[in-house]
Amino acid sequence: IIESHLAIRKDKWIGKPTKRVEDPRYLTGTARYVADLELPRMLHAVYVRSPHPHARILSVDTSVLPGLGKSVWVFTGQDLRDVPPLIDHVALDNLLRTPQNVIAIDKVRFVGDAVAVVVAGDRYAAEDAAEQLSAAVEYEVLPPVPSVEAANAPGAALLFDDLGTNEIYRQTEKHGDTEKAFAAADRVFTTRFHHNRYGAAPMETRGVLANYERSEQQLTVWSSTQMPHFLRSVIAGQLGLPEHRVRVIAPEVGGGFGQKMCTSPEEIAIPFIALQLGRPVKWIEDRHEHLLAATQAKEEFINLEVAVSNEGKLLGVRGEFIGDGGGYSFNTESALIEPALAAKSFPGPYRIEAFDEEVAASLTNKSPVAAYRGVGWTAANTVREIMIDEIARELGIDPVEIRRRNMLRSDELPYRSVTGQLYDSGSYLESLELAMKTVDYDAFRTMQERLREQGRYLGLGISSYVEQTAWGSDSSAQAGTPLPSHDNSTVTVDPSGTVTVAVSTSCHGQGHETSYAQIAADGLGVDMADVKVVFGDTLTSPYGLGTYASRSAVIGGATVARASADVREQILKVAANMLEANPDDLVIEDGTISVAGTPSVSKTLAEVAYAAYWDSEVRSDEPMLTSTRFYDPPATYANGCVVVLAEVDADTGVVTLDRIVAIEDCGTVINPMIVEAQVQGAIVQGIGGALFEQFVYGDDGQPLTTTYMDYLIPTSTDVPPIEVLSLESPSPFSIGGIKGMGEGGQIAAPAAVANAVADALAPFGARVRKLPLAPDYVLRLMGKIGSP
Ligand code: MCN
Ligand code: SMO
């Protein structure tokens, strides 16, 4: 038990590697997703989407459809013109707004932009009709804007004519004295880095089912979303419904990874159509549509100047972070989600005391950019760690040593980074040293040298990181994109003594049913098996923002712990009346309440709970065993180090990963088994970004990666064993010392892979300037074909 106002009760469950209670239904195929839901009289929706990157919609001739209004229905942007467009709310005055109609009205801004929705009695009929209608849309094709460069070229076509520019944001901010730093520098290193556009590929695509029940005057929307309550507020606002008449349910969600965070236009259009038709309407995104129209992520350009001393000390940095926002600055998140978060997180675990940041974002005719695991932080970490290795190589310093010279020591924390991020605690250097020890660094260097003589190119890449977690009002402000946020949990013991934990965070694969049950079980002194965790339904969970930005362990964990502590007190009060004892003398263990030191004087939780509800002699004035608690946490910062061992095939340019070691420090660990798996999953996604994944658009603005034949994701044969080791630096600020950790692996892995490749190709003077490290790029880096 940690003693302080931030304490949580930690006993038998927290910290124990407990198998996930939710997994049997995933493994046996009994989990139910939106696509599995069927309602009487349900109709099926299929989208007609733009084949042009940039065009004006002149007309949609719906008369071509036989059975229109009888067996087939069509909704165009005109039909939804009274629905207000989606718009972002990031509290930055000089960010230009780019309202997005949920179905385009006058203009389409990327291939895949929604032009109409066709609804029919079954999916086949809807697909056929949609195909027919696609041919009956008349467009005036406009010049495409396929890149940031094109967006800002003189005479570029404008995505939003009234804005007068495609660049919707540019702002500089100075932190510390960079003039002095650059004047004092022995050397200045520069880079122009293109971080690739890639994105989440959840096993379940997006999907929405909406139904208006006239008798109850209630609109119910089932959606594969990470934010049920937030979505309820947006739907009510957009459709002009009283919020208490809207219920949002996220059934099983087969992965979100940030993509299912903010409101998809489809989540407004489908409920609107269901209201119009008075019948349930279901839309399930197919995979091709997903690769076209779902949000993409991570594309930005980062230009750096780094001032260093001859000893490799990082003195100051000037950085320009330019986001490619795609067709719209996506609602809530905005086109700044990548560049702003990258800039603010740039310093990472290092002592960098002077930093000028310039953040910009432009619109282009591509799918909008939104969140994907490690937003902004991935790009910043990638370019910073690559630069540190290059500086080390150039100065003849070992890559471990240069990090040692610049890293913040644990006793310097709490430390406010130059960009204003308050690092609470951590093990930056310890993580690095543990990783190097685990991979046996010296032995690797010996082997590397020996094999190089045989023409084999092995490399070792290090990537140290800090991960901002616990996204609440504080974190978002420290990230440079302020948004108020908070969450709630309700813990209830029913008359039979079993426990229901209803949370506003909304799990979509992270294992909350297990980790929250562990917290409640310890908080109440019961068996985990007696705790059920519920979420994902606005009717049964308290209001909150849901699951994203590695916030649930800290916020959800704290609210569950706080509410459990309240209920524990309520239980002890009733038990004290029953046992004629002082509540302070009672203990709860394994579901039994007894007088401390006299275990024979006891009651089971079931007996106490029953009495709490039904026995007027002993119950409290309010006969309930329940509490709802709120938390808007301080920012917490997890940290770690990922080391990748790789080999490059000098003939083909193919990179093979041999071994990965990851050190994770997320403060107090709730469930080590879940943390280990989260690190592994995130690293696999980072490997995707480093070696395979990229949404490619032609100069004509046409997407070229619209199947998994072109858009490559890592498979099991691409991933080596990933060893995860844990360090624990509890946060001094958060309840229970918990920090989040869900994104660190993806933040760190791309740089670790890139640095391993650059290390392997050091004899060729390779400098990685973009990702992914596809074979042709690797061969270019080696000077074997063309130029990089
Ligand atoms: N945990 C723990 N001890 C800690 C910290 C975390 O045991 N000190 C556990 C938590 O209890 C939780 C898991 O680890 O079960 C992740 O916790 P946390 O870091 O708080 O992250 P969230 O639960 O808020 O999940 C969000 C995070 C994000 S932002 C993305 S993106 C992502 C990720 O989780 N998307 C995922 N992991 C994912 N995993 C799956 N399977 N599917 C997704 O869509
Ligand atoms: S990208 Mo995660 O849902 O914050």
XYZ file of C-alpha atoms and ligand atoms in Angstrom, residues 226 257-259 261 371-375 508 547-550 743, ligand 2:
20
model
C -12.921 4.691 -29.212
C -5.156 2.622 -32.870
C -6.319 6.248 -32.962
C -8.144 5.974 -36.244
C -10.954 8.351 -32.134
C -4.351 10.072 -35.032
C -2.424 6.840 -35.236
C -0.596 5.319 -32.286
C 2.285 7.577 -31.319
C 0.925 10.702 -33.021
C -10.781 -1.582 -27.965
C -9.612 5.608 -24.802
C -6.758 7.244 -26.679
C -3.357 8.837 -25.975
C -2.449 6.149 -23.453
C 2.236 3.859 -27.748
S -3.393 7.264 -31.508
Mo -4.068 6.486 -29.746
O -5.739 6.275 -29.956
O -3.939 8.072 -29.103
